[in-house]
CSV table of C-alpha atoms in Angstrom, one decimal:
chain,number,residue,atom,x,y,z
H,1,MET,CA,-80.1,200.3,106.4
H,2,GLY,CA,-79.6,197.1,104.5
H,3,LEU,CA,-77.7,196.7,101.3
H,4,ILE,CA,-79.8,194.7,98.9
H,5,SER,CA,-78.7,193.6,95.4
H,6,ASN,CA,-81.2,192.0,93.0
H,7,GLY,CA,-83.6,191.4,95.8
H,8,THR,CA,-81.0,189.6,98.0
H,9,THR,CA,-79.9,191.2,101.3
H,10,LEU,CA,-76.1,191.3,101.4
H,11,LEU,CA,-75.4,193.6,104.4
H,12,ASP,CA,-77.6,194.7,107.2
H,13,ALA,CA,-77.3,195.9,110.8
H,14,GLY,CA,-73.6,196.2,110.6
H,15,ALA,CA,-72.9,192.6,109.4
H,16,LEU,CA,-73.0,190.4,106.4
H,17,ASP,CA,-76.4,188.8,106.0
H,18,SER,CA,-76.5,185.2,107.4
H,19,GLY,CA,-77.4,183.9,103.9
H,20,VAL,CA,-74.2,185.1,102.4
H,21,ALA,CA,-71.7,182.3,102.1
H,22,THR,CA,-68.4,183.3,103.6
H,23,GLY,CA,-65.1,181.6,104.3
H,24,ALA,CA,-65.2,179.0,107.0
H,25,MET,CA,-61.6,179.5,108.0
H,26,THR,CA,-61.1,182.6,110.2
H,27,LEU,CA,-57.7,184.2,110.9
H,28,ILE,CA,-57.6,184.8,114.6
H,29,LYS,CA,-54.1,185.9,115.3
H,30,THR,CA,-50.6,186.1,113.8
H,31,LEU,CA,-47.5,186.1,116.0
H,32,THR,CA,-44.1,186.8,114.5
H,33,ALA,CA,-40.9,185.7,116.2
H,34,SER,CA,-38.0,188.1,116.6
H,35,SER,CA,-35.5,186.4,118.9
H,36,ASP,CA,-38.3,185.3,121.2
H,37,GLY,CA,-38.0,182.4,123.6
H,38,THR,CA,-41.7,181.4,123.2
H,39,LEU,CA,-44.8,182.3,121.2
H,40,SER,CA,-48.1,181.8,123.1
H,41,PHE,CA,-51.7,182.0,122.2
H,42,VAL,CA,-53.8,182.5,125.3
H,43,HIS,CA,-57.6,182.7,125.1
H,44,GLY,CA,-58.8,186.2,126.1
H,45,ALA,CA,-55.4,187.8,125.7
H,46,SER,CA,-54.3,190.0,122.8
H,47,SER,CA,-57.5,189.2,120.9
H,48,VAL,CA,-56.9,185.5,120.9
H,49,VAL,CA,-60.0,183.3,120.8
H,50,PHE,CA,-59.3,179.7,121.9
H,51,ASP,CA,-62.5,178.4,123.4
H,52,GLY,CA,-65.8,176.8,122.3
H,53,THR,CA,-66.3,179.4,119.5
H,54,TYR,CA,-64.7,177.0,117.1
H,55,LYS,CA,-64.5,173.2,117.2
H,56,GLU,CA,-61.3,173.0,115.2
H,57,TYR,CA,-58.3,175.3,115.4
H,58,ILE,CA,-55.4,175.3,113.0
H,59,PHE,CA,-51.9,176.7,113.6
H,60,LYS,CA,-49.7,177.3,110.6
H,61,CYS,CA,-46.0,177.7,111.5
H,62,VAL,CA,-44.0,179.3,108.6
H,63,ASN,CA,-40.3,179.4,108.4
H,64,MET,CA,-39.5,178.8,112.0
H,65,HIS,CA,-35.8,179.5,112.4
H,66,ALA,CA,-33.8,178.7,115.5
H,67,SER,CA,-31.2,181.0,116.8
H,68,SER,CA,-28.8,178.5,118.4
H,69,ASP,CA,-27.6,175.1,117.5
H,70,ASN,CA,-26.2,172.1,119.1
H,71,SER,CA,-24.5,169.2,117.4
H,72,GLN,CA,-27.8,167.6,116.7
H,73,GLY,CA,-29.9,170.6,115.6
H,74,GLN,CA,-33.0,172.0,117.3
H,75,GLU,CA,-36.4,170.6,118.1
H,76,PHE,CA,-39.5,172.7,117.4
H,77,GLU,CA,-42.2,171.9,120.0
H,78,PHE,CA,-45.4,172.9,121.6
H,79,ASN,CA,-47.4,172.4,124.8
H,80,VAL,CA,-50.8,173.4,126.0
H,81,SER,CA,-52.3,174.9,129.1
H,82,ILE,CA,-55.6,174.4,131.0
H,83,ASP,CA,-55.0,177.4,133.3
H,84,SER,CA,-54.7,180.3,130.8
H,85,GLY,CA,-51.0,180.0,130.3
H,86,SER,CA,-49.9,179.8,134.0
H,87,ASN,CA,-48.6,176.3,133.3
H,88,TYR,CA,-47.8,174.4,130.1
H,89,ASN,CA,-47.7,170.9,131.4
H,90,VAL,CA,-50.7,168.8,130.4
H,91,ALA,CA,-50.4,165.0,129.9
H,92,LYS,CA,-50.3,163.8,126.3
H,93,THR,CA,-50.1,160.4,124.7
H,94,THR,CA,-48.6,160.8,121.2
H,95,THR,CA,-47.1,159.1,118.2
H,96,THR,CA,-44.3,160.3,115.9
H,97,PHE,CA,-42.9,159.0,112.6
H,98,ARG,CA,-41.0,160.7,109.8
H,99,SER,CA,-39.5,160.2,106.4
H,100,GLY,CA,-36.2,161.7,105.4
H,101,HIS,CA,-33.9,162.1,102.4
H,102,ASN,CA,-30.5,163.8,102.3
H,103,GLU,CA,-29.3,166.2,99.6
H,104,THR,CA,-26.5,163.9,98.5
H,105,ASP,CA,-29.1,161.2,97.7
H,106,THR,CA,-27.3,158.6,99.8
H,107,THR,CA,-29.9,158.0,102.6
H,108,THR,CA,-33.6,157.7,102.8
H,109,GLN,CA,-35.7,156.9,105.9
H,110,LEU,CA,-39.2,156.0,107.0
H,111,SER,CA,-39.5,155.0,110.6
H,112,TYR,CA,-41.4,155.4,113.9
H,113,VAL,CA,-39.4,157.7,116.2
H,114,GLY,CA,-39.9,156.4,119.7
H,115,SER,CA,-37.7,159.1,121.2
H,116,TYR,CA,-40.1,161.8,120.4
H,117,ASP,CA,-43.4,160.4,121.5
H,118,LEU,CA,-45.0,160.8,124.9
H,119,ALA,CA,-46.8,158.3,127.1
H,120,ASN,CA,-49.0,160.6,129.3
H,121,GLY,CA,-45.9,162.8,129.5
H,122,THR,CA,-46.4,166.5,130.4
H,123,GLY,CA,-43.4,167.8,128.6
H,124,PHE,CA,-43.4,169.7,125.3
H,125,GLN,CA,-44.2,167.7,122.2
H,126,GLY,CA,-41.7,167.9,119.5
H,127,VAL,CA,-43.1,168.3,116.0
H,128,THR,CA,-39.6,168.4,114.3
H,129,GLU,CA,-36.1,167.4,115.3
H,130,GLY,CA,-32.6,168.3,114.2
H,131,ASP,CA,-33.5,171.6,112.6
H,132,GLY,CA,-30.5,173.4,111.3
H,133,ILE,CA,-29.6,177.1,111.9
H,134,ASP,CA,-27.9,178.0,108.6
H,135,ASN,CA,-29.5,181.1,107.3
H,136,ASP,CA,-31.7,179.3,104.9
H,137,GLN,CA,-32.7,176.4,107.3
H,138,CYS,CA,-36.1,176.4,109.0
H,139,CYS,CA,-39.2,174.2,109.5
H,140,SER,CA,-42.8,174.8,108.5
H,141,GLY,CA,-46.0,172.9,109.2
H,142,THR,CA,-49.5,172.7,110.5
H,143,ILE,CA,-51.2,171.6,113.7
H,144,HIS,CA,-54.9,170.8,114.0
H,145,ILE,CA,-56.5,170.7,117.4
H,146,TYR,CA,-60.1,169.5,117.8
H,147,ASN,CA,-62.6,170.9,120.3
H,148,PRO,CA,-60.1,172.2,122.9
H,149,ALA,CA,-62.9,173.6,125.1
H,150,ASP,CA,-64.6,170.3,125.5
H,151,THR,CA,-65.0,169.1,129.1
H,152,THR,CA,-66.1,165.5,128.4
H,153,PHE,CA,-63.5,164.1,126.0
H,154,VAL,CA,-59.7,164.1,125.5
H,155,LYS,CA,-58.5,166.5,122.9
H,156,HIS,CA,-57.0,165.0,119.7
H,157,TYR,CA,-54.4,166.8,117.7
H,158,MET,CA,-52.6,166.0,114.4
H,159,SER,CA,-49.5,167.7,112.9
H,160,ASN,CA,-47.4,167.6,109.8
H,161,PHE,CA,-44.1,169.5,109.5
H,162,ASN,CA,-41.2,169.5,107.1
H,163,ALA,CA,-37.8,170.5,108.4
H,164,TYR,CA,-34.4,171.3,106.9
H,165,ARG,CA,-32.1,169.4,109.2
H,166,HIS,CA,-28.7,170.4,110.3
H,167,ASN,CA,-27.1,167.6,108.3
H,168,ASP,CA,-28.8,168.7,105.1
H,169,PHE,CA,-31.8,166.3,105.2
H,170,SER,CA,-35.4,167.0,104.3
H,171,ALA,CA,-37.4,165.5,107.1
H,172,ASN,CA,-41.2,165.1,107.0
H,173,TRP,CA,-42.6,164.7,110.5
H,174,TYR,CA,-46.0,163.3,111.5
H,175,THR,CA,-47.0,163.6,115.1
H,176,ALA,CA,-50.5,163.1,116.5
H,177,GLY,CA,-52.1,162.2,119.8
H,178,TYR,CA,-54.5,163.3,122.5
H,179,VAL,CA,-54.2,165.7,125.4
H,180,ASN,CA,-55.3,163.4,128.2
H,181,THR,CA,-57.5,165.7,130.1
H,182,THR,CA,-61.2,166.5,130.3
H,183,SER,CA,-60.5,170.1,131.3
H,184,ALA,CA,-60.7,172.8,128.7
H,185,VAL,CA,-57.5,173.6,126.9
H,186,ASN,CA,-57.3,177.4,126.6
H,187,ALA,CA,-53.7,178.2,125.7
H,188,ILE,CA,-50.8,176.9,123.5
H,189,ARG,CA,-47.1,177.7,123.5
H,190,PHE,CA,-44.5,177.1,120.8
H,191,ARG,CA,-40.7,177.2,121.2
H,192,PHE,CA,-37.5,175.6,120.3
H,193,LEU,CA,-36.1,173.1,122.8
H,194,GLY,CA,-33.0,175.3,123.2
H,195,GLY,CA,-32.4,178.9,122.4
H,196,ASN,CA,-34.7,181.5,120.8
H,197,MET,CA,-36.9,181.6,117.7
H,198,ASP,CA,-34.8,183.9,115.6
H,199,SER,CA,-37.6,184.4,113.1
H,200,GLY,CA,-40.8,182.8,111.9
H,201,THR,CA,-44.6,183.3,111.8
H,202,ILE,CA,-47.4,181.4,113.5
H,203,LYS,CA,-50.9,182.0,112.3
H,204,MET,CA,-53.9,180.8,114.3
H,205,TYR,CA,-57.2,180.0,112.5
H,206,GLY,CA,-60.6,179.0,113.8
H,207,ILE,CA,-62.8,176.7,111.6
H,208,LYS,CA,-66.5,177.3,111.6
B,1,MET,CA,-77.5,197.5,90.6
B,2,ALA,CA,-73.9,196.7,91.0
B,3,ILE,CA,-71.9,198.0,93.9
B,4,ILE,CA,-68.6,199.4,92.6
B,5,SER,CA,-65.7,200.8,94.6
B,6,ASN,CA,-62.6,202.2,93.0
B,7,ALA,CA,-63.6,200.6,89.7
B,8,VAL,CA,-63.9,197.1,91.3
B,9,THR,CA,-67.3,195.4,91.3
B,10,ILE,CA,-68.0,194.4,94.9
B,11,ALA,CA,-71.4,192.9,94.5
B,12,ASP,CA,-73.8,192.4,91.7
B,13,ALA,CA,-77.0,190.4,90.9
B,14,GLY,CA,-77.6,189.4,94.5
B,15,SER,CA,-74.2,188.1,95.4
B,16,PHE,CA,-70.7,189.3,96.2
B,17,SER,CA,-68.2,189.4,93.4
B,18,VAL,CA,-65.2,189.5,95.6
B,19,GLY,CA,-63.6,186.5,97.3
B,20,LEU,CA,-65.0,185.7,100.7
B,21,GLY,CA,-62.8,182.7,101.5
B,22,ALA,CA,-62.1,179.5,99.5
B,23,MET,CA,-63.4,177.1,102.2
B,24,THR,CA,-67.2,177.2,102.5
B,25,PHE,CA,-69.1,175.7,105.3
B,26,ILE,CA,-72.0,173.6,103.9
B,27,LYS,CA,-73.6,171.5,106.6
B,28,GLU,CA,-73.2,170.2,110.2
B,29,LEU,CA,-74.8,167.0,111.5
B,30,ASN,CA,-74.5,166.3,115.2
B,31,THR,CA,-76.1,164.3,118.0
B,32,SER,CA,-77.8,167.2,119.8
B,33,GLY,CA,-81.1,165.4,119.2
B,34,GLY,CA,-79.8,162.2,120.6
B,35,ALA,CA,-77.8,159.2,119.5
B,36,ALA,CA,-77.9,158.3,115.8
B,37,ALA,CA,-77.4,155.1,113.9
B,38,ASN,CA,-75.5,157.0,111.2
B,39,MET,CA,-74.9,160.5,109.7
B,40,THR,CA,-75.7,160.9,106.0
B,41,PHE,CA,-75.0,163.8,103.7
B,42,HIS,CA,-77.0,163.7,100.5
B,43,HIS,CA,-76.8,166.3,97.7
B,44,GLY,CA,-80.0,168.2,97.5
B,45,ALA,CA,-81.3,167.2,100.9
B,46,SER,CA,-81.3,169.4,103.9
B,47,SER,CA,-79.2,172.1,102.2
B,48,VAL,CA,-76.4,169.7,101.4
B,49,VAL,CA,-74.3,170.5,98.4
B,50,LEU,CA,-72.3,167.5,97.0
B,51,ASP,CA,-72.0,168.0,93.3
B,52,SER,CA,-69.7,169.8,90.9
B,53,THR,CA,-70.1,173.1,92.8
B,54,TYR,CA,-66.8,172.3,94.5
B,55,PRO,CA,-63.9,170.1,93.2
B,56,ILE,CA,-62.9,169.1,96.8
B,57,TYR,CA,-65.1,168.3,99.7
B,58,LYS,CA,-63.8,168.1,103.3
B,59,PHE,CA,-65.6,166.3,106.1
B,60,VAL,CA,-64.3,167.1,109.6
B,61,PHE,CA,-65.5,164.7,112.4
B,62,ILE,CA,-65.1,165.8,115.9
B,63,ASN,CA,-65.3,163.8,119.1
B,64,MET,CA,-67.2,160.9,117.6
B,65,HIS,CA,-68.1,158.6,120.5
B,66,PRO,CA,-69.6,155.2,120.1
B,67,ALA,CA,-72.3,153.6,122.1
B,68,THR,CA,-70.8,150.2,121.7
B,69,ASN,CA,-67.4,149.2,123.0
B,70,ALA,CA,-64.6,148.1,120.7
B,71,THR,CA,-66.0,149.3,117.4
B,72,PHE,CA,-64.7,151.2,114.3
B,73,TRP,CA,-65.5,154.5,112.6
B,74,THR,CA,-66.4,153.9,109.0
B,75,PHE,CA,-67.8,155.6,105.8
B,76,GLN,CA,-69.2,154.7,102.4
B,77,ALA,CA,-70.7,156.5,99.4
B,78,ASN,CA,-73.7,156.1,97.2
B,79,SER,CA,-73.8,156.9,93.5
B,80,ALA,CA,-76.3,159.4,92.2
B,81,GLY,CA,-79.6,157.6,92.0
B,82,GLY,CA,-78.1,154.5,93.6
B,83,ALA,CA,-79.9,152.5,96.2
B,84,ASP,CA,-77.1,151.4,98.6
B,85,PHE,CA,-73.9,152.5,100.2
B,86,ASN,CA,-71.8,149.8,98.5
B,87,GLU,CA,-69.4,151.4,96.0
B,88,GLN,CA,-66.2,149.5,95.2
B,89,ILE,CA,-63.2,150.8,97.1
B,90,THR,CA,-59.5,150.1,96.8
B,91,SER,CA,-57.6,151.5,99.8
B,92,THR,CA,-54.5,151.6,101.9
B,93,THR,CA,-54.2,152.0,105.7
B,94,PHE,CA,-51.3,152.6,108.0
B,95,ARG,CA,-50.9,154.0,111.4
B,96,ALA,CA,-48.6,154.9,114.2
B,97,VAL,CA,-49.6,153.9,117.8
B,98,HIS,CA,-48.2,154.6,121.2
B,99,THR,CA,-49.6,153.3,124.5
B,100,GLU,CA,-50.0,155.3,127.6
B,101,ALA,CA,-47.5,152.8,129.1
B,102,GLY,CA,-44.9,153.8,126.5
B,103,SER,CA,-44.8,151.3,123.6
B,104,GLY,CA,-44.9,152.7,120.1
B,105,GLN,CA,-44.7,151.5,116.5
B,106,MET,CA,-45.8,152.2,112.9
B,107,ASP,CA,-47.3,149.6,110.5
B,108,TYR,CA,-49.3,149.0,107.4
B,109,ILE,CA,-52.6,147.5,108.5
B,110,ALA,CA,-53.9,145.0,105.9
B,111,SER,CA,-57.0,144.1,107.9
B,112,THR,CA,-58.7,147.4,107.2
B,113,ASP,CA,-57.8,148.0,103.6
B,114,GLN,CA,-60.0,147.0,100.7
B,115,ALA,CA,-59.3,145.5,97.2
B,116,ASN,CA,-62.4,146.5,95.2
B,117,GLY,CA,-64.4,145.7,98.3
B,118,THR,CA,-67.9,147.2,98.7
B,119,ALA,CA,-67.9,147.3,102.5
B,120,PHE,CA,-67.9,150.5,104.6
B,121,GLN,CA,-64.3,151.7,104.7
B,122,TYR,CA,-62.7,151.9,108.2
B,123,ILE,CA,-61.4,155.5,108.7
B,124,GLN,CA,-59.2,154.1,111.4
B,125,SER,CA,-56.9,151.1,111.2
B,126,ASP,CA,-56.8,148.4,113.7
B,127,GLY,CA,-57.4,149.4,117.3
B,128,ASP,CA,-61.0,149.7,118.2
B,129,ILE,CA,-62.4,152.8,119.9
B,130,LYS,CA,-63.0,152.8,123.7
B,131,THR,CA,-66.4,153.7,125.1
B,132,ASP,CA,-64.8,155.3,128.2
B,133,ASN,CA,-66.5,158.6,128.8
B,134,ASP,CA,-63.5,160.6,127.6
B,135,SER,CA,-62.7,158.5,124.5
B,136,CYS,CA,-63.5,159.5,120.9
B,137,ILE,CA,-62.1,159.9,117.4
B,138,SER,CA,-61.5,163.1,115.6
B,139,GLY,CA,-60.1,163.8,112.1
B,140,GLU,CA,-60.9,164.7,108.5
B,141,LEU,CA,-61.8,163.1,105.2
B,142,LEU,CA,-61.1,164.8,101.8
B,143,ILE,CA,-63.1,163.7,98.7
B,144,PHE,CA,-61.8,164.8,95.3
B,145,ASN,CA,-64.2,165.6,92.5
B,146,PRO,CA,-67.1,163.3,93.5
B,147,SER,CA,-69.2,164.4,90.6
B,148,SER,CA,-66.8,163.3,87.9
B,149,THR,CA,-68.2,160.8,85.4
B,150,THR,CA,-64.8,160.2,83.9
B,151,PHE,CA,-62.4,159.3,86.7
B,152,VAL,CA,-62.4,157.3,89.9
B,153,LYS,CA,-62.8,159.3,93.1
B,154,HIS,CA,-59.9,159.6,95.4
B,155,PHE,CA,-60.2,160.1,99.1
B,156,ILE,CA,-57.7,160.8,101.9
B,157,ALA,CA,-58.5,160.5,105.6
B,158,HIS,CA,-56.4,161.3,108.6
B,159,SER,CA,-57.6,160.7,112.2
B,160,ASN,CA,-56.5,160.2,115.7
B,161,HIS,CA,-58.3,158.1,118.3
B,162,MET,CA,-57.9,156.5,121.7
B,163,VAL,CA,-57.7,152.8,121.3
B,164,ASN,CA,-59.4,150.3,123.6
B,165,ASN,CA,-56.2,149.5,125.5
B,166,SER,CA,-55.4,153.2,126.1
B,167,GLN,CA,-53.1,154.1,123.3
B,168,SER,CA,-53.1,156.9,120.8
B,169,SER,CA,-53.5,155.8,117.2
B,170,ASP,CA,-52.7,158.2,114.3
B,171,ASN,CA,-54.4,156.8,111.2
B,172,TYR,CA,-53.8,157.4,107.5
B,173,ILE,CA,-56.4,156.0,105.2
B,174,SER,CA,-56.7,156.7,101.5
B,175,GLY,CA,-57.9,155.1,98.3
B,176,TYR,CA,-60.4,155.5,95.5
B,177,PHE,CA,-64.0,154.7,94.7
B,178,ASN,CA,-63.6,152.5,91.7
B,179,THR,CA,-66.5,153.9,89.7
B,180,THR,CA,-67.0,156.5,87.0
B,181,ALA,CA,-70.5,157.3,88.3
B,182,ALA,CA,-71.0,160.5,90.2
B,183,LEU,CA,-71.1,160.1,94.0
B,184,ASP,CA,-73.6,162.4,95.7
B,185,GLU,CA,-74.2,160.8,99.1
B,186,PHE,CA,-71.8,159.9,101.9
B,187,GLN,CA,-72.7,158.0,105.1
B,188,PHE,CA,-70.7,157.7,108.3
B,189,LYS,CA,-71.4,155.2,111.1
B,190,PHE,CA,-69.7,153.0,113.7
B,191,ALA,CA,-69.3,149.4,112.6
B,192,SER,CA,-71.6,148.4,115.4
B,193,GLY,CA,-74.0,150.4,117.6
B,194,ASN,CA,-75.0,154.0,117.5
B,195,ILE,CA,-73.1,157.2,117.4
B,196,GLU,CA,-73.6,158.3,121.0
B,197,SER,CA,-72.2,161.8,120.4
B,198,GLY,CA,-70.2,163.8,117.9
B,199,THR,CA,-70.3,166.3,115.2
B,200,ILE,CA,-69.5,166.1,111.5
B,201,LYS,CA,-69.0,169.2,109.4
B,202,LEU,CA,-69.0,169.4,105.6
B,203,TYR,CA,-67.0,172.0,103.7
B,204,GLY,CA,-66.6,172.8,100.0
B,205,ILE,CA,-63.2,173.9,98.7
B,206,LYS,CA,-63.3,176.3,95.8
B,207,ASP,CA,-60.9,176.0,92.9
B,208,SER,CA,-60.8,179.6,91.9
């Protein structure tokens, strides 16, 4: 039975009517870290959709907090898979730049960071660097990935994060690039370069 | 008749009263029908909404692939009732690049900015797009309050593409249309040749 209001069908056959304008940004999955080494979104596993259903996917990483430090802080990073998560090692060519400003107002920065880009490298791509592990230190940001299921073109991505560095800087990181494969990308993994993710939330959205 | 649950009006007068998402999909243009010289979104035509309905509009362009080698992805606007895509633009462009061979840098690119120019605005900075089968550009363009008749209209674009000499280019283009006339039509095209393939999606962002 349909649900009709003022002559307009709103609900029918177990779904909203196609004429009803709904949000274009669909929450697919939320993963919450609790001393985890990695967080992975794999198409077809645990209700994750990561295929041609959407042409744009957005990952929002909120308050990612590392469990262990070294003298230079931690790097939050990601990699993708073309074999449903068996391997996270796809070639990427990327760029990285960042601005920074410390709490004592003695230093500002804006520079390209060549040590965190990749030239067809298959390693994990850093989206921050130097993250601190004080109780209130973390990083947050967003990654957009376009048309991962495409089998003709490379897959572009763009990310923007802000990190509270171990040396009490605010660092705004911009990384972007392309996954240099014509195979479909069907999984993505997040981690810190060293140690676990003590806490943090990653939300995955599909954009209609 | 209104639909009320627990004293909350869910639907009335032919529409839902509750929030169904702040980002509304409006229109998709693509090349499923073959290559196109341009893609144009005009308020009131083909179900396109580009007026005061939304304060922010977002275009997402995915895997835009040119038919002609070494060309640039561009856009312009037309004022309501205007004849041509030739609005005055003042804009800035900078980008980070990194070659697949490992050379990276970040620069302001003066050759693609405009100072009250009326040309199509490059959505990428220098570094023309390859026509290799796997090469393309993806990204997004935000337009703020295009229907205002008081203020200039700001735009912010962010894109990534594969440059002709096999490098990743992360582009930041922003500026304003220097007019107080309402803008109700936006056109995208390559600086030369057709759009061989690609998809552009238009969304409206609600303010409440």
